[in-house]
Amino acid sequence: MKKSGEEVRPRKQQHPKPPDTFFLDRDGTLNVKPPPGEYVTSPAELTLLPGAAAAVRRINESERPAILVTNQRGVARGIMSEGDLAAVQRRLAELLGAEGAFLDACYSCVHDEGGCDCRKPRPGLLTRAAADFPGLALPDAVVIGDTESDVLAGRAAGTATVRLAAKAPDSAADLVAADLWTAVDLLLKGGW
């Protein structure tokens, strides 16, 4: 049954069971996204989106990994240091932890465009996580993010994909949902 704020897009393949692993983008998925061209450069600038911690907690309670995969080009551009990024990631962990949620791992691409295989839409962050987590099968995982580069990274790695958007964008995603909570709820119920 379709709820307000969610859209299930037609797809060729039905997913009868919940994903085994959840790959989550950061800015615009877990926390408020800064304006275009700007970055979250300090812990004080990080604000969780409503329902994000509850969604991660729900993944945790399902005993499936919740893995952060985020592009952080601000490091390559000299806008922030890797130490600044680590401090922001610690703040994210603190904010999630305050609501009983946690991330199992965090993978960040700190490179500029064209300088690596890990910057989304390339699948490097996902394949590195699969190598680090024995038993993680990318075809049984899902990537959830607010941009098409998240979707394309998931497609390149062979995962299911969810695009977060208030209005249905033109997207290659398997599913479009208004927010992380809605996406996680649909995914954990299976049959999406």
Short mmCIF file of C-alpha atoms in Angstrom, two decimals:
data_model
loop_
_atom_site.label_atom_id
_atom_site.label_comp_id
_atom_site.label_asym_id
_atom_site.label_seq_id
_atom_site.Cartn_x
_atom_site.Cartn_y
_atom_site.Cartn_z
CA MET A 1 0.00 0.00 0.00
CA LYS A 2 1.39 3.38 -0.99
CA LYS A 3 1.75 5.92 1.79
CA SER A 4 1.89 9.67 1.46
CA GLY A 5 5.37 10.82 0.50
CA GLU A 6 6.57 7.57 -1.05
CA GLU A 7 6.70 6.39 -4.61
CA VAL A 8 7.51 2.93 -5.84
CA ARG A 9 8.87 3.13 -9.36
CA PRO A 10 8.33 0.31 -11.85
CA ARG A 11 11.27 -2.05 -12.08
CA LYS A 12 12.18 -5.18 -13.94
CA GLN A 13 13.17 -7.11 -10.83
CA GLN A 14 11.10 -7.48 -7.69
CA HIS A 15 12.96 -7.72 -4.38
CA PRO A 16 11.12 -10.31 -2.28
CA LYS A 17 13.33 -9.91 0.79
CA PRO A 18 14.99 -7.02 2.60
CA PRO A 19 18.56 -6.12 1.61
CA ASP A 20 21.32 -7.78 3.65
CA THR A 21 23.42 -4.58 3.80
CA PHE A 22 22.53 -0.87 3.72
CA PHE A 23 24.98 1.58 2.16
CA LEU A 24 24.03 5.13 3.15
CA ASP A 25 25.15 8.44 1.71
CA ARG A 26 25.78 11.21 4.26
CA ASP A 27 24.91 14.77 3.18
CA GLY A 28 21.24 14.94 2.19
CA THR A 29 20.57 11.40 3.45
CA LEU A 30 21.60 11.40 7.12
CA ASN A 31 22.25 15.10 7.69
CA VAL A 32 21.17 18.44 6.27
CA LYS A 33 22.97 19.00 2.99
CA PRO A 34 24.95 22.24 2.72
CA PRO A 35 24.24 24.58 -0.21
CA PRO A 36 25.82 23.68 -3.58
CA GLY A 37 29.58 24.19 -3.56
CA GLU A 38 29.75 24.20 0.25
CA TYR A 39 30.79 21.43 2.65
CA VAL A 40 30.17 20.38 6.25
CA THR A 41 33.64 21.34 7.52
CA SER A 42 33.17 21.28 11.29
CA PRO A 43 31.15 19.25 13.81
CA ALA A 44 29.04 22.31 14.67
CA GLU A 45 27.72 22.41 11.07
CA LEU A 46 26.33 18.86 11.17
CA THR A 47 22.58 18.54 11.78
CA LEU A 48 20.77 15.22 11.42
CA LEU A 49 17.71 15.09 9.20
CA PRO A 50 14.43 14.28 10.98
CA GLY A 51 13.97 10.52 11.27
CA ALA A 52 17.50 9.69 10.08
CA ALA A 53 18.74 8.32 13.41
CA ALA A 54 15.55 6.31 13.88
CA ALA A 55 16.00 4.83 10.40
CA VAL A 56 19.61 3.83 11.15
CA ARG A 57 18.49 2.39 14.51
CA ARG A 58 15.89 0.32 12.66
CA ILE A 59 18.62 -1.04 10.36
CA ASN A 60 20.74 -1.82 13.45
CA GLU A 61 17.83 -3.62 15.11
CA SER A 62 17.40 -5.75 11.98
CA GLU A 63 21.02 -6.87 12.49
CA ARG A 64 22.06 -5.71 9.03
CA PRO A 65 25.15 -3.55 8.50
CA ALA A 66 24.65 0.20 8.01
CA ILE A 67 27.70 1.45 6.12
CA LEU A 68 28.40 5.09 5.28
CA VAL A 69 29.72 5.83 1.76
CA THR A 70 30.33 9.51 1.16
CA ASN A 71 32.11 11.79 -1.31
CA GLN A 72 34.05 14.50 0.55
CA ARG A 73 35.84 16.45 -2.18
CA GLY A 74 36.32 19.40 0.20
CA VAL A 75 39.49 17.66 1.42
CA ALA A 76 40.99 17.54 -2.09
CA ARG A 77 40.05 21.19 -2.62
CA GLY A 78 41.76 22.26 0.62
CA ILE A 79 38.52 23.53 2.16
CA MET A 80 38.89 21.07 5.00
CA SER A 81 41.52 18.63 6.26
CA GLU A 82 41.20 14.90 6.80
CA GLY A 83 41.26 15.77 10.52
CA ASP A 84 38.25 18.06 10.01
CA LEU A 85 36.46 15.23 8.19
CA ALA A 86 37.26 12.81 11.03
CA ALA A 87 35.86 15.30 13.56
CA VAL A 88 32.63 15.65 11.53
CA GLN A 89 32.34 11.85 11.31
CA ARG A 90 32.83 11.57 15.10
CA ARG A 91 30.04 14.12 15.58
CA LEU A 92 27.81 12.09 13.28
CA ALA A 93 28.52 9.01 15.40
CA GLU A 94 27.73 10.99 18.58
CA LEU A 95 24.42 12.30 17.21
CA LEU A 96 23.37 8.85 16.01
CA GLY A 97 24.52 7.27 19.28
CA ALA A 98 22.44 9.72 21.31
CA GLU A 99 19.39 8.17 19.60
CA GLY A 100 20.57 4.55 19.96
CA ALA A 101 21.90 4.18 16.41
CA PHE A 102 25.33 3.46 14.93
CA LEU A 103 27.16 2.97 11.65
CA ASP A 104 29.10 -0.26 11.19
CA ALA A 105 31.75 1.41 9.02
CA CYS A 106 32.48 4.68 7.21
CA TYR A 107 34.09 4.98 3.79
CA SER A 108 34.93 8.42 2.40
CA CYS A 109 36.31 9.50 -0.95
CA VAL A 110 38.43 12.60 -0.37
CA HIS A 111 39.59 12.90 -4.00
CA ASP A 112 38.64 15.38 -6.68
CA GLU A 113 36.75 14.28 -9.78
CA GLY A 114 38.63 11.91 -12.07
CA GLY A 115 41.38 11.11 -9.59
CA CYS A 116 40.25 7.73 -8.29
CA ASP A 117 37.89 4.78 -8.60
CA CYS A 118 36.12 5.50 -5.31
CA ARG A 119 34.35 8.79 -6.02
CA LYS A 120 30.68 8.11 -6.63
CA PRO A 121 29.31 7.43 -9.26
CA ARG A 122 32.20 4.96 -9.40
CA PRO A 123 31.73 1.86 -7.21
CA GLY A 124 35.09 1.85 -5.38
CA LEU A 125 33.74 2.66 -1.90
CA LEU A 126 31.22 -0.16 -2.22
CA THR A 127 33.68 -2.73 -3.53
CA ARG A 128 36.17 -1.80 -0.78
CA ALA A 129 33.48 -2.37 1.86
CA ALA A 130 32.56 -5.71 0.27
CA ALA A 131 36.22 -6.74 0.51
CA ASP A 132 36.40 -5.65 4.16
CA PHE A 133 33.18 -7.39 5.26
CA PRO A 134 33.32 -11.16 4.73
CA GLY A 135 30.00 -12.42 3.47
CA LEU A 136 28.84 -9.03 2.15
CA ALA A 137 27.32 -9.77 -1.25
CA LEU A 138 26.79 -6.62 -3.30
CA PRO A 139 23.78 -8.08 -5.21
CA ASP A 140 22.05 -8.46 -1.82
CA ALA A 141 22.80 -4.87 -0.73
CA VAL A 142 21.17 -1.49 -1.32
CA VAL A 143 22.60 2.00 -1.79
CA ILE A 144 20.45 4.86 -0.46
CA GLY A 145 21.28 8.44 -1.37
CA ASP A 146 19.88 11.77 -2.47
CA THR A 147 21.74 12.13 -5.78
CA GLU A 148 21.92 10.23 -9.02
CA SER A 149 25.65 9.64 -8.42
CA ASP A 150 24.65 7.47 -5.43
CA VAL A 151 22.27 5.51 -7.65
CA LEU A 152 24.87 5.09 -10.40
CA ALA A 153 27.50 3.87 -7.91
CA GLY A 154 25.05 1.24 -6.68
CA ARG A 155 24.18 0.22 -10.23
CA ALA A 156 27.90 -0.09 -11.10
CA ALA A 157 28.45 -2.30 -8.04
CA GLY A 158 25.37 -4.43 -8.72
CA THR A 159 23.30 -3.36 -5.70
CA ALA A 160 19.68 -2.30 -5.47
CA THR A 161 19.26 1.48 -5.32
CA VAL A 162 17.05 4.06 -3.62
CA ARG A 163 16.93 7.75 -4.48
CA LEU A 164 15.68 10.11 -1.78
CA ALA A 165 13.68 13.01 -3.16
CA ALA A 166 10.62 15.01 -2.11
CA LYS A 167 9.37 14.98 -5.72
CA ALA A 168 9.97 12.05 -8.05
CA PRO A 169 13.05 12.83 -10.15
CA ASP A 170 14.00 11.15 -13.40
CA SER A 171 16.16 8.43 -11.87
CA ALA A 172 17.60 5.00 -12.61
CA ALA A 173 16.85 4.01 -8.99
CA ASP A 174 14.82 0.91 -8.13
CA LEU A 175 12.84 2.96 -5.65
CA VAL A 176 12.26 6.65 -4.95
CA ALA A 177 11.30 7.62 -1.40
CA ALA A 178 10.73 10.95 0.31
CA ASP A 179 13.20 10.32 3.14
CA LEU A 180 15.46 7.73 4.77
CA TRP A 181 12.82 6.53 7.24
CA THR A 182 10.33 5.82 4.44
CA ALA A 183 12.98 4.01 2.39
CA VAL A 184 14.17 1.83 5.28
CA ASP A 185 10.59 0.99 6.26
CA LEU A 186 9.76 -0.18 2.73
CA LEU A 187 13.00 -2.09 2.32
CA LEU A 188 12.77 -3.96 5.61
CA LYS A 189 9.22 -5.03 4.87
CA GLY A 190 10.45 -6.75 1.66
CA GLY A 191 8.52 -7.19 -1.54
CA TRP A 192 9.39 -3.77 -2.89
#
